[in-house]
């Protein structure tokens, strides 16, 4: 999906999506001829970010949670503290 499609689908400005990528919340969105192409995995991550923001988490906390999740089950206690 192109950034404009993702922006419309989730009602998020394209600049916000670019910021999420730059901030490290979304991993390496693929680009075709310089145009971002969001995968299903990227869209799932965006949905997760939206959900966590609605729950009151800061972007920094969301980033920490995502990074801990990448490390596996040993980080479950730390992730629960964030929540």
mmCIF file of N, CA and C in Angstrom, residues 13-74:
data_model
loop_
_atom_site.group_PDB
_atom_site.id
_atom_site.type_symbol
_atom_site.label_atom_id
_atom_site.label_comp_id
_atom_site.label_asym_id
_atom_site.label_seq_id
_atom_site.Cartn_x
_atom_site.Cartn_y
_atom_site.Cartn_z
ATOM 1 N N UNK A 13 -1.972 11.494 9.172
ATOM 2 C CA UNK A 13 -1.241 12.238 8.143
ATOM 3 C C UNK A 13 0.005 11.477 7.663
ATOM 4 N N UNK A 14 0.326 11.622 6.404
ATOM 5 C CA UNK A 14 1.509 10.969 5.843
ATOM 6 C C UNK A 14 2.771 11.389 6.596
ATOM 7 N N UNK A 15 2.823 12.650 7.022
ATOM 8 C CA UNK A 15 3.990 13.116 7.788
ATOM 9 C C UNK A 15 4.150 12.341 9.090
ATOM 10 N N UNK A 16 3.038 11.974 9.707
ATOM 11 C CA UNK A 16 3.089 11.185 10.943
ATOM 12 C C UNK A 16 3.646 9.800 10.658
ATOM 13 N N UNK A 17 3.216 9.199 9.566
ATOM 14 C CA UNK A 17 3.739 7.882 9.196
ATOM 15 C C UNK A 17 5.244 7.949 8.943
ATOM 16 N N UNK A 18 5.681 8.994 8.259
ATOM 17 C CA UNK A 18 7.124 9.165 8.027
ATOM 18 C C UNK A 18 7.869 9.340 9.354
ATOM 19 N N UNK A 19 7.256 10.098 10.275
ATOM 20 C CA UNK A 19 7.864 10.297 11.586
ATOM 21 C C UNK A 19 7.973 8.981 12.338
ATOM 22 N N UNK A 20 6.925 8.173 12.326
ATOM 23 C CA UNK A 20 6.959 6.872 12.987
ATOM 24 C C UNK A 20 8.112 6.033 12.448
ATOM 25 N N UNK A 21 8.322 6.094 11.152
ATOM 26 C CA UNK A 21 9.415 5.337 10.542
ATOM 27 C C UNK A 21 10.766 5.885 10.999
ATOM 28 N N UNK A 22 10.904 7.196 10.966
ATOM 29 C CA UNK A 22 12.165 7.833 11.372
ATOM 30 C C UNK A 22 12.454 7.599 12.856
ATOM 31 N N UNK A 23 11.409 7.616 13.680
ATOM 32 C CA UNK A 23 11.534 7.436 15.128
ATOM 33 C C UNK A 23 11.854 5.987 15.489
ATOM 34 N N UNK A 24 11.606 5.071 14.572
ATOM 35 C CA UNK A 24 11.923 3.666 14.809
ATOM 36 C C UNK A 24 10.744 2.815 15.234
ATOM 37 N N UNK A 25 9.538 3.326 15.046
ATOM 38 C CA UNK A 25 8.353 2.546 15.403
ATOM 39 C C UNK A 25 7.965 1.570 14.298
ATOM 40 N N UNK A 26 8.287 1.922 13.071
ATOM 41 C CA UNK A 26 8.002 1.066 11.914
ATOM 42 C C UNK A 26 9.344 0.727 11.277
ATOM 43 N N UNK A 27 9.591 -0.547 11.076
ATOM 44 C CA UNK A 27 10.875 -0.997 10.532
ATOM 45 C C UNK A 27 10.906 -0.903 9.012
ATOM 46 N N UNK A 28 11.935 -0.296 8.498
ATOM 47 C CA UNK A 28 12.293 -0.323 7.080
ATOM 48 C C UNK A 28 11.154 -0.620 6.106
ATOM 49 N N UNK A 29 10.304 0.362 5.901
ATOM 50 C CA UNK A 29 9.250 0.220 4.899
ATOM 51 C C UNK A 29 9.930 0.102 3.547
ATOM 52 N N UNK A 30 9.523 -0.893 2.784
ATOM 53 C CA UNK A 30 10.158 -1.082 1.477
ATOM 54 C C UNK A 30 9.795 0.079 0.558
ATOM 55 N N UNK A 31 10.702 0.380 -0.346
ATOM 56 C CA UNK A 31 10.479 1.469 -1.296
ATOM 57 C C UNK A 31 10.719 0.949 -2.705
ATOM 58 N N UNK A 32 9.826 1.336 -3.581
ATOM 59 C CA UNK A 32 9.957 1.010 -5.006
ATOM 60 C C UNK A 32 10.076 2.333 -5.738
ATOM 61 N N UNK A 33 11.232 2.561 -6.335
ATOM 62 C CA UNK A 33 11.525 3.829 -7.006
ATOM 63 C C UNK A 33 11.293 5.014 -6.065
ATOM 64 N N UNK A 34 11.651 4.849 -4.804
ATOM 65 C CA UNK A 34 11.528 5.916 -3.823
ATOM 66 C C UNK A 34 10.152 6.070 -3.204
ATOM 67 N N UNK A 35 9.186 5.270 -3.643
ATOM 68 C CA UNK A 35 7.815 5.343 -3.122
ATOM 69 C C UNK A 35 7.636 4.258 -2.059
ATOM 70 N N UNK A 36 7.205 4.683 -0.872
ATOM 71 C CA UNK A 36 6.993 3.715 0.209
ATOM 72 C C UNK A 36 5.896 2.726 -0.164
ATOM 73 N N UNK A 37 6.141 1.454 0.155
ATOM 74 C CA UNK A 37 5.180 0.394 -0.098
ATOM 75 C C UNK A 37 4.977 -0.363 1.217
ATOM 76 N N UNK A 38 3.882 -0.041 1.909
ATOM 77 C CA UNK A 38 3.610 -0.630 3.225
ATOM 78 C C UNK A 38 3.067 -2.043 3.069
ATOM 79 N N UNK A 39 3.658 -2.968 3.815
ATOM 80 C CA UNK A 39 3.239 -4.366 3.803
ATOM 81 C C UNK A 39 2.131 -4.586 4.832
ATOM 82 N N UNK A 40 1.572 -5.788 4.842
ATOM 83 C CA UNK A 40 0.577 -6.146 5.855
ATOM 84 C C UNK A 40 1.196 -6.055 7.250
ATOM 85 N N UNK A 41 2.450 -6.461 7.362
ATOM 86 C CA UNK A 41 3.153 -6.384 8.648
ATOM 87 C C UNK A 41 3.290 -4.931 9.106
ATOM 88 N N UNK A 42 3.620 -4.044 8.163
ATOM 89 C CA UNK A 42 3.715 -2.618 8.498
ATOM 90 C C UNK A 42 2.366 -2.089 8.975
ATOM 91 N N UNK A 43 1.303 -2.478 8.289
ATOM 92 C CA UNK A 43 -0.044 -2.032 8.665
ATOM 93 C C UNK A 43 -0.439 -2.582 10.037
ATOM 94 N N UNK A 44 -0.058 -3.803 10.334
ATOM 95 C CA UNK A 44 -0.327 -4.366 11.664
ATOM 96 C C UNK A 44 0.401 -3.565 12.734
ATOM 97 N N UNK A 45 1.615 -3.155 12.434
ATOM 98 C CA UNK A 45 2.390 -2.346 13.388
ATOM 99 C C UNK A 45 1.709 -0.994 13.601
ATOM 100 N N UNK A 46 1.208 -0.391 12.531
ATOM 101 C CA UNK A 46 0.517 0.892 12.644
ATOM 102 C C UNK A 46 -0.735 0.735 13.508
ATOM 103 N N UNK A 47 -1.477 -0.336 13.299
ATOM 104 C CA UNK A 47 -2.662 -0.603 14.123
ATOM 105 C C UNK A 47 -2.273 -0.750 15.596
ATOM 106 N N UNK A 48 -1.155 -1.428 15.849
ATOM 107 C CA UNK A 48 -0.663 -1.595 17.214
ATOM 108 C C UNK A 48 -0.316 -0.233 17.820
ATOM 109 N N UNK A 49 0.370 0.599 17.070
ATOM 110 C CA UNK A 49 0.762 1.931 17.551
ATOM 111 C C UNK A 49 -0.481 2.744 17.901
ATOM 112 N N UNK A 50 -1.469 2.713 17.026
ATOM 113 C CA UNK A 50 -2.714 3.448 17.266
ATOM 114 C C UNK A 50 -3.379 2.950 18.551
ATOM 115 N N UNK A 51 -3.447 1.651 18.709
ATOM 116 C CA UNK A 51 -4.066 1.052 19.897
ATOM 117 C C UNK A 51 -3.330 1.480 21.165
ATOM 118 N N UNK A 52 -2.015 1.432 21.142
ATOM 119 C CA UNK A 52 -1.226 1.785 22.316
ATOM 120 C C UNK A 52 -1.330 3.275 22.632
ATOM 121 N N UNK A 53 -1.403 4.111 21.593
ATOM 122 C CA UNK A 53 -1.589 5.542 21.820
ATOM 123 C C UNK A 53 -2.943 5.797 22.475
ATOM 124 N N UNK A 54 -3.970 5.100 22.023
ATOM 125 C CA UNK A 54 -5.304 5.259 22.614
ATOM 126 C C UNK A 54 -5.322 4.775 24.059
ATOM 127 N N UNK A 55 -4.437 3.860 24.389
ATOM 128 C CA UNK A 55 -4.330 3.360 25.764
ATOM 129 C C UNK A 55 -3.522 4.308 26.653
ATOM 130 N N UNK A 56 -2.947 5.347 26.040
ATOM 131 C CA UNK A 56 -2.233 6.352 26.813
ATOM 132 C C UNK A 56 -0.730 6.229 26.839
ATOM 133 N N UNK A 57 -0.159 5.297 26.074
ATOM 134 C CA UNK A 57 1.292 5.152 26.056
ATOM 135 C C UNK A 57 1.926 6.235 25.188
ATOM 136 N N UNK A 58 3.095 6.683 25.605
ATOM 137 C CA UNK A 58 3.857 7.646 24.813
ATOM 138 C C UNK A 58 4.549 6.910 23.669
ATOM 139 N N UNK A 59 4.988 7.657 22.678
ATOM 140 C CA UNK A 59 5.713 7.034 21.570
ATOM 141 C C UNK A 59 6.995 6.376 22.062
ATOM 142 N N UNK A 60 7.635 6.979 23.040
ATOM 143 C CA UNK A 60 8.866 6.401 23.592
ATOM 144 C C UNK A 60 8.567 5.056 24.258
ATOM 145 N N UNK A 61 7.472 4.985 25.012
ATOM 146 C CA UNK A 61 7.092 3.718 25.643
ATOM 147 C C UNK A 61 6.730 2.663 24.600
ATOM 148 N N UNK A 62 6.050 3.090 23.552
ATOM 149 C CA UNK A 62 5.686 2.154 22.480
ATOM 150 C C UNK A 62 6.947 1.620 21.808
ATOM 151 N N UNK A 63 7.900 2.502 21.566
ATOM 152 C CA UNK A 63 9.169 2.080 20.949
ATOM 153 C C UNK A 63 9.901 1.089 21.859
ATOM 154 N N UNK A 64 9.944 1.380 23.144
ATOM 155 C CA UNK A 64 10.585 0.467 24.089
ATOM 156 C C UNK A 64 9.885 -0.885 24.083
ATOM 157 N N UNK A 65 8.557 -0.873 24.091
ATOM 158 C CA UNK A 65 7.780 -2.108 24.071
ATOM 159 C C UNK A 65 8.094 -2.915 22.811
ATOM 160 N N UNK A 66 8.113 -2.260 21.655
ATOM 161 C CA UNK A 66 8.398 -2.940 20.388
ATOM 162 C C UNK A 66 9.793 -3.563 20.419
ATOM 163 N N UNK A 67 10.771 -2.802 20.902
ATOM 164 C CA UNK A 67 12.145 -3.324 20.959
ATOM 165 C C UNK A 67 12.257 -4.498 21.927
ATOM 166 N N UNK A 68 11.570 -4.422 23.055
ATOM 167 C CA UNK A 68 11.581 -5.540 23.998
ATOM 168 C C UNK A 68 10.926 -6.763 23.388
ATOM 169 N N UNK A 69 9.842 -6.556 22.671
ATOM 170 C CA UNK A 69 9.133 -7.663 22.034
ATOM 171 C C UNK A 69 10.033 -8.417 21.054
ATOM 172 N N UNK A 70 10.893 -7.689 20.372
ATOM 173 C CA UNK A 70 11.823 -8.298 19.418
ATOM 174 C C UNK A 70 12.811 -9.239 20.121
ATOM 175 N N UNK A 71 13.051 -8.998 21.410
ATOM 176 C CA UNK A 71 13.997 -9.813 22.171
ATOM 177 C C UNK A 71 13.390 -11.123 22.664
ATOM 178 N N UNK A 72 12.074 -11.249 22.566
ATOM 179 C CA UNK A 72 11.442 -12.515 22.920
ATOM 180 C C UNK A 72 10.782 -12.536 24.284
ATOM 181 N N UNK A 73 10.400 -13.752 24.669
ATOM 182 C CA UNK A 73 9.603 -13.958 25.884
ATOM 183 C C UNK A 73 10.315 -13.558 27.173
ATOM 184 N N UNK A 74 11.621 -13.533 27.161
ATOM 185 C CA UNK A 74 12.345 -13.179 28.390
ATOM 186 C C UNK A 74 12.042 -11.743 28.833
#
